[in-house]
């Protein structure tokens, strides 16, 4: 006689304990209201922006507005399109992520596996403090301190690798370029990636690392073949979270980038031409007409949607990479 395995193993039951005391019920209620209010707030912001932006989408068409070129409010029939700004936002974010990821992973590895505990704690504190610096301060630092240095580096890249279209510059000016803006963004997102990577590294089973070292592996091969593959999902999630932060950066990029509305700078990162949606809104909003305000809010809707999509994808990847948190 055979017995079905489903009849032997009872189904899993979800353990849930309801609050019984008054303080617990009060705390549970406050936490629930706070959680749901976040969702309501996000939906309300999106609804308000979409409502105010609808005239622009209706007049220019969604795809023409998002992927077209040109922003001119001085003519009788103004035109508004954010194609160069949208692409520029992702180009600068990609440069920032490319520069920040090696630094962040190196910092996380040093804190978790190399540094003595007192030094590791102080280093982690300093990295976390970097995330607390306001973006306007980093932007002013980038404008007054880093821009001349970044311009010199851009000129060196042009002189050495100018035969590559990426490093071509025919303007004889290396200030206010996507290259400099990408460096500024990298400084701002390093703490985000480093913190998440450090958290992932700290939860790796130490027996895996010890076994690799006991079998003759060195630190480099252990990192490359054990630590990095195990933590890859969490690192990717952290990078996507940082990407969402980089795409929405406003003030710091506005200080160090020359905004060009009519043409898309596809890849020439040392040329003083670029775009960023958030910086576009900052530069135009103060003197905007009613039609231009609607167009700026439409740009905000597009930026909000892309940022929300990136952050949702990042959260999904982080949860999948850490199933013990479910």
Short mmCIF file of C-alpha atoms in Angstrom, two decimals:
data_model
loop_
_atom_site.label_atom_id
_atom_site.label_comp_id
_atom_site.label_asym_id
_atom_site.label_seq_id
_atom_site.Cartn_x
_atom_site.Cartn_y
_atom_site.Cartn_z
CA UNK A 1 0.00 0.00 0.00
CA UNK A 2 1.50 3.36 -0.99
CA UNK A 3 0.85 6.60 0.78
CA UNK A 4 0.74 9.89 -1.05
CA UNK A 5 3.50 12.20 0.21
CA UNK A 6 1.07 15.14 0.25
CA UNK A 7 -1.06 13.26 2.82
CA UNK A 8 1.93 12.69 5.10
CA UNK A 9 3.46 16.19 5.11
CA UNK A 10 1.08 18.75 6.56
CA UNK A 11 0.74 22.06 4.74
CA UNK A 12 2.79 24.98 5.96
CA UNK A 13 1.03 27.30 8.32
CA UNK A 14 1.73 30.98 8.56
CA UNK A 15 2.65 32.04 12.07
CA UNK A 16 0.83 35.22 12.97
CA UNK A 17 0.38 36.69 16.40
CA UNK A 18 -2.11 39.50 16.83
CA UNK A 19 -1.37 42.33 19.18
CA UNK A 20 -3.20 41.91 22.47
CA UNK A 21 -2.09 44.74 24.74
CA UNK A 22 -3.04 48.36 24.18
CA UNK A 23 0.57 49.57 23.51
CA UNK A 24 1.05 46.78 20.95
CA UNK A 25 -2.22 47.56 19.20
CA UNK A 26 -1.35 51.26 19.15
CA UNK A 27 2.11 50.58 17.73
CA UNK A 28 0.68 48.16 15.15
CA UNK A 29 -1.90 50.71 14.06
CA UNK A 30 0.65 53.53 13.70
CA UNK A 31 3.04 51.31 11.73
CA UNK A 32 0.22 50.16 9.43
CA UNK A 33 -0.98 53.70 8.78
CA UNK A 34 2.60 54.85 8.07
CA UNK A 35 3.14 51.99 5.61
CA UNK A 36 -0.06 52.57 3.68
CA UNK A 37 0.38 56.35 3.74
CA UNK A 38 3.58 55.93 1.75
CA UNK A 39 1.67 54.16 -1.01
CA UNK A 40 -1.07 56.79 -0.91
CA UNK A 41 1.52 59.57 -1.09
CA UNK A 42 3.26 58.08 -4.13
CA UNK A 43 -0.05 57.56 -5.94
CA UNK A 44 -1.18 61.11 -5.04
CA UNK A 45 2.05 62.63 -6.37
CA UNK A 46 1.79 60.67 -9.60
CA UNK A 47 -1.88 61.63 -10.00
CA UNK A 48 -1.18 65.33 -9.41
CA UNK A 49 1.75 65.40 -11.84
CA UNK A 50 -0.18 63.48 -14.49
CA UNK A 51 -3.19 65.77 -14.14
CA UNK A 52 -1.10 68.91 -14.60
CA UNK A 53 0.97 67.34 -17.38
CA UNK A 54 -1.97 66.03 -19.41
CA UNK A 55 -2.32 69.17 -21.61
CA UNK A 56 1.29 68.73 -22.77
CA UNK A 57 0.86 65.04 -23.56
CA UNK A 58 -2.38 65.82 -25.38
CA UNK A 59 -0.87 68.65 -27.44
CA UNK A 60 2.49 67.15 -28.42
CA UNK A 61 1.80 63.44 -28.05
CA UNK A 62 3.49 61.24 -25.48
CA UNK A 63 6.12 59.69 -27.75
CA UNK A 64 6.96 62.95 -29.53
CA UNK A 65 7.37 64.69 -26.18
CA UNK A 66 9.52 61.96 -24.65
CA UNK A 67 11.70 61.10 -27.64
CA UNK A 68 11.66 64.34 -29.66
CA UNK A 69 14.28 67.11 -29.57
CA UNK A 70 14.02 70.82 -28.85
CA UNK A 71 12.79 73.08 -26.07
CA UNK A 72 11.88 76.61 -27.11
CA UNK A 73 9.36 78.89 -25.42
CA UNK A 74 10.37 82.08 -27.23
CA UNK A 75 8.49 81.43 -30.47
CA UNK A 76 4.77 81.92 -31.13
CA UNK A 77 4.16 78.18 -31.25
CA UNK A 78 6.43 76.81 -28.49
CA UNK A 79 7.86 73.33 -28.74
CA UNK A 80 8.71 71.06 -25.84
CA UNK A 81 10.50 67.73 -26.09
CA UNK A 82 12.83 65.99 -23.63
CA UNK A 83 14.64 63.44 -25.80
CA UNK A 84 18.15 64.90 -25.28
CA UNK A 85 17.46 65.42 -21.58
CA UNK A 86 16.16 61.88 -21.07
CA UNK A 87 19.09 60.27 -22.84
CA UNK A 88 21.53 62.59 -21.06
CA UNK A 89 20.14 61.55 -17.68
CA UNK A 90 20.85 57.90 -18.39
CA UNK A 91 24.24 58.64 -19.98
CA UNK A 92 25.43 60.54 -16.89
CA UNK A 93 23.96 57.88 -14.61
CA UNK A 94 25.75 55.16 -16.60
CA UNK A 95 29.07 57.01 -16.30
CA UNK A 96 28.51 57.46 -12.57
CA UNK A 97 27.63 53.81 -12.03
CA UNK A 98 30.62 52.64 -14.09
CA UNK A 99 32.95 54.69 -11.91
CA UNK A 100 31.19 53.99 -8.61
CA UNK A 101 30.75 50.20 -8.74
CA UNK A 102 34.47 49.23 -8.52
CA UNK A 103 35.05 51.78 -5.75
CA UNK A 104 32.00 50.68 -3.78
CA UNK A 105 32.77 46.95 -4.02
CA UNK A 106 36.38 47.60 -3.02
CA UNK A 107 35.26 49.64 -0.01
CA UNK A 108 32.76 46.97 1.05
CA UNK A 109 35.37 44.20 0.71
CA UNK A 110 37.93 46.20 2.70
CA UNK A 111 35.46 46.89 5.51
CA UNK A 112 34.13 43.35 5.74
CA UNK A 113 37.15 41.15 5.08
CA UNK A 114 40.39 43.13 5.39
CA UNK A 115 40.25 45.96 7.92
CA UNK A 116 40.56 45.45 11.70
CA UNK A 117 37.24 45.94 13.45
CA UNK A 118 37.96 49.45 14.85
CA UNK A 119 39.14 50.65 11.43
CA UNK A 120 36.24 48.89 9.71
CA UNK A 121 33.70 50.64 11.95
CA UNK A 122 35.23 54.08 11.41
CA UNK A 123 35.48 53.54 7.65
CA UNK A 124 31.86 52.42 7.46
CA UNK A 125 30.84 55.49 9.44
CA UNK A 126 32.72 57.82 7.10
CA UNK A 127 31.19 56.19 4.02
CA UNK A 128 27.71 56.52 5.51
CA UNK A 129 28.40 60.17 6.36
CA UNK A 130 29.25 60.79 2.71
CA UNK A 131 25.68 59.84 1.84
CA UNK A 132 24.41 62.52 4.25
CA UNK A 133 26.19 65.40 2.50
CA UNK A 134 23.59 67.55 0.69
CA UNK A 135 23.74 67.41 -3.09
CA UNK A 136 24.08 71.20 -3.31
CA UNK A 137 27.30 70.99 -1.28
CA UNK A 138 28.68 68.27 -3.56
CA UNK A 139 27.62 70.35 -6.55
CA UNK A 140 29.46 73.42 -5.27
CA UNK A 141 32.53 71.27 -4.58
CA UNK A 142 32.29 69.87 -8.09
CA UNK A 143 31.96 73.35 -9.61
CA UNK A 144 34.77 75.04 -7.68
CA UNK A 145 37.21 72.20 -6.96
CA UNK A 146 36.69 69.18 -9.17
CA UNK A 147 35.69 70.79 -12.49
CA UNK A 148 39.21 72.07 -13.34
CA UNK A 149 40.66 68.67 -12.45
CA UNK A 150 38.01 66.81 -14.43
CA UNK A 151 38.54 69.13 -17.39
CA UNK A 152 42.26 68.33 -17.32
CA UNK A 153 41.50 64.60 -17.24
CA UNK A 154 39.07 65.02 -20.14
CA UNK A 155 41.73 66.87 -22.14
CA UNK A 156 44.22 64.08 -21.45
CA UNK A 157 41.69 61.52 -22.68
CA UNK A 158 41.10 63.59 -25.80
CA UNK A 159 44.81 63.98 -26.51
CA UNK A 160 45.53 60.29 -25.93
CA UNK A 161 42.38 58.60 -27.19
CA UNK A 162 40.80 61.29 -29.36
CA UNK A 163 40.70 58.93 -32.31
CA UNK A 164 37.84 57.18 -30.50
CA UNK A 165 34.49 58.98 -30.97
CA UNK A 166 33.80 58.73 -27.24
CA UNK A 167 36.71 61.04 -26.38
CA UNK A 168 36.40 63.40 -29.34
CA UNK A 169 36.09 67.11 -28.56
CA UNK A 170 36.04 69.78 -31.26
CA UNK A 171 34.89 72.61 -28.98
CA UNK A 172 38.28 73.25 -27.30
CA UNK A 173 36.46 73.39 -23.95
CA UNK A 174 36.48 70.52 -21.47
CA UNK A 175 34.39 72.07 -18.70
CA UNK A 176 30.72 71.25 -18.00
CA UNK A 177 30.83 67.85 -19.73
CA UNK A 178 28.98 64.59 -19.05
CA UNK A 179 32.34 63.16 -17.97
CA UNK A 180 32.59 65.64 -15.07
CA UNK A 181 28.90 65.24 -14.22
CA UNK A 182 29.36 61.46 -14.13
CA UNK A 183 32.19 61.81 -11.61
CA UNK A 184 30.02 63.99 -9.38
CA UNK A 185 27.20 61.45 -9.55
CA UNK A 186 29.66 58.66 -8.74
CA UNK A 187 30.68 60.44 -5.53
CA UNK A 188 27.02 60.61 -4.53
CA UNK A 189 26.10 56.97 -5.19
CA UNK A 190 29.22 55.22 -3.88
CA UNK A 191 27.81 55.12 -0.31
CA UNK A 192 24.55 53.54 -1.52
CA UNK A 193 26.25 50.71 -3.39
CA UNK A 194 28.90 50.24 -0.70
CA UNK A 195 26.34 49.98 2.12
CA UNK A 196 24.21 47.39 0.32
CA UNK A 197 27.25 45.42 -0.83
CA UNK A 198 28.69 45.45 2.69
CA UNK A 199 25.40 44.13 4.04
CA UNK A 200 25.38 41.33 1.45
CA UNK A 201 29.01 40.44 2.19
CA UNK A 202 28.31 40.24 5.93
CA UNK A 203 25.57 37.62 5.35
CA UNK A 204 27.65 35.25 3.24
CA UNK A 205 28.28 31.92 4.97
CA UNK A 206 31.80 32.19 6.36
CA UNK A 207 32.28 28.45 5.95
CA UNK A 208 32.27 28.91 2.17
CA UNK A 209 35.11 31.41 2.40
CA UNK A 210 37.09 29.29 4.88
CA UNK A 211 36.63 26.19 2.73
CA UNK A 212 37.94 28.03 -0.34
CA UNK A 213 41.01 29.22 1.56
CA UNK A 214 41.56 25.76 3.07
CA UNK A 215 41.53 24.20 -0.39
CA UNK A 216 44.38 26.43 -1.50
CA UNK A 217 42.57 29.42 -2.92
CA UNK A 218 44.02 32.86 -2.34
CA UNK A 219 42.08 35.98 -1.44
CA UNK A 220 41.71 37.08 -5.05
CA UNK A 221 40.37 33.77 -6.35
CA UNK A 222 38.08 33.41 -3.32
CA UNK A 223 36.63 36.84 -3.99
CA UNK A 224 36.23 36.18 -7.71
CA UNK A 225 34.85 32.63 -7.55
CA UNK A 226 33.05 32.48 -4.18
CA UNK A 227 32.16 35.88 -2.74
CA UNK A 228 31.27 37.76 -5.91
CA UNK A 229 29.01 35.05 -7.46
CA UNK A 230 27.23 34.54 -4.13
CA UNK A 231 26.60 38.27 -3.63
CA UNK A 232 25.97 39.13 -7.30
CA UNK A 233 22.19 39.45 -6.99
CA UNK A 234 22.36 41.82 -4.04
CA UNK A 235 25.08 43.90 -5.67
CA UNK A 236 23.00 44.25 -8.84
CA UNK A 237 20.04 45.38 -6.74
CA UNK A 238 22.21 47.97 -5.00
CA UNK A 239 23.52 49.21 -8.33
CA UNK A 240 19.97 49.64 -9.64
CA UNK A 241 18.96 51.55 -6.52
CA UNK A 242 21.95 53.82 -7.04
CA UNK A 243 21.01 54.16 -10.71
CA UNK A 244 17.59 55.43 -9.69
CA UNK A 245 19.27 57.97 -7.42
CA UNK A 246 21.64 59.04 -10.19
CA UNK A 247 18.92 59.49 -12.81
CA UNK A 248 17.02 61.86 -10.53
CA UNK A 249 19.96 64.02 -9.42
CA UNK A 250 19.27 67.74 -9.89
CA UNK A 251 21.39 70.46 -8.31
CA UNK A 252 24.83 68.87 -8.51
CA UNK A 253 24.46 68.12 -12.23
CA UNK A 254 23.02 71.58 -12.90
CA UNK A 255 26.24 73.16 -11.56
CA UNK A 256 28.66 71.12 -13.69
CA UNK A 257 26.83 70.36 -16.97
CA UNK A 258 26.06 72.44 -20.06
CA UNK A 259 22.45 71.63 -20.97
CA UNK A 260 21.76 71.31 -24.71
CA UNK A 261 18.12 70.92 -25.71
CA UNK A 262 18.24 70.53 -29.49
CA UNK A 263 20.67 67.66 -30.08
CA UNK A 264 21.36 64.38 -28.35
CA UNK A 265 24.94 63.88 -27.25
CA UNK A 266 25.03 60.15 -27.86
CA UNK A 267 28.49 59.20 -26.62
CA UNK A 268 30.98 62.11 -26.69
CA UNK A 269 31.42 62.35 -22.94
CA UNK A 270 34.20 64.99 -22.93
CA UNK A 271 32.19 67.42 -25.08
CA UNK A 272 30.43 70.26 -23.18
CA UNK A 273 26.97 69.14 -24.26
CA UNK A 274 24.57 67.04 -22.29
CA UNK A 275 21.21 66.76 -20.65
CA UNK A 276 19.42 65.85 -17.46
CA UNK A 277 15.67 65.99 -16.91
CA UNK A 278 15.86 67.06 -13.28
CA UNK A 279 18.33 69.85 -14.08
CA UNK A 280 16.07 70.95 -16.96
CA UNK A 281 13.19 71.38 -14.51
CA UNK A 282 15.41 73.31 -12.11
CA UNK A 283 16.71 75.66 -14.81
CA UNK A 284 13.34 76.46 -16.40
CA UNK A 285 10.76 76.37 -13.64
CA UNK A 286 11.34 79.80 -12.08
CA UNK A 287 10.51 81.78 -15.26
CA UNK A 288 8.19 79.31 -16.96
CA UNK A 289 4.86 80.22 -18.52
CA UNK A 290 1.72 78.19 -17.87
CA UNK A 291 2.33 75.98 -20.92
CA UNK A 292 5.97 75.49 -19.99
CA UNK A 293 5.05 74.58 -16.41
CA UNK A 294 2.79 71.86 -17.78
CA UNK A 295 5.66 70.61 -19.97
CA UNK A 296 8.07 70.61 -17.02
CA UNK A 297 5.59 68.64 -14.93
CA UNK A 298 5.23 66.23 -17.85
CA UNK A 299 9.01 65.80 -17.78
CA UNK A 300 8.67 65.13 -14.06
CA UNK A 301 6.10 62.42 -14.76
CA UNK A 302 8.47 60.70 -17.17
CA UNK A 303 11.37 60.92 -14.72
CA UNK A 304 9.16 59.73 -11.85
CA UNK A 305 7.99 56.76 -13.87
CA UNK A 306 11.49 55.67 -14.87
CA UNK A 307 12.82 56.10 -11.33
CA UNK A 308 9.92 54.13 -9.86
CA UNK A 309 10.46 51.35 -12.37
CA UNK A 310 14.19 51.14 -11.61
CA UNK A 311 13.66 51.12 -7.84
CA UNK A 312 10.94 48.45 -8.11
CA UNK A 313 13.24 46.25 -10.17
CA UNK A 314 16.07 46.81 -7.69
CA UNK A 315 13.89 45.87 -4.71
CA UNK A 316 12.75 42.72 -6.50
CA UNK A 317 16.33 41.67 -7.23
CA UNK A 318 17.48 42.35 -3.65
CA UNK A 319 14.63 40.25 -2.24
CA UNK A 320 15.39 37.40 -4.64
CA UNK A 321 19.06 37.58 -3.68
CA UNK A 322 18.21 37.38 0.04
CA UNK A 323 15.44 34.78 0.39
CA UNK A 324 16.03 34.57 4.16
CA UNK A 325 14.42 38.00 4.50
CA UNK A 326 11.05 36.82 3.20
#
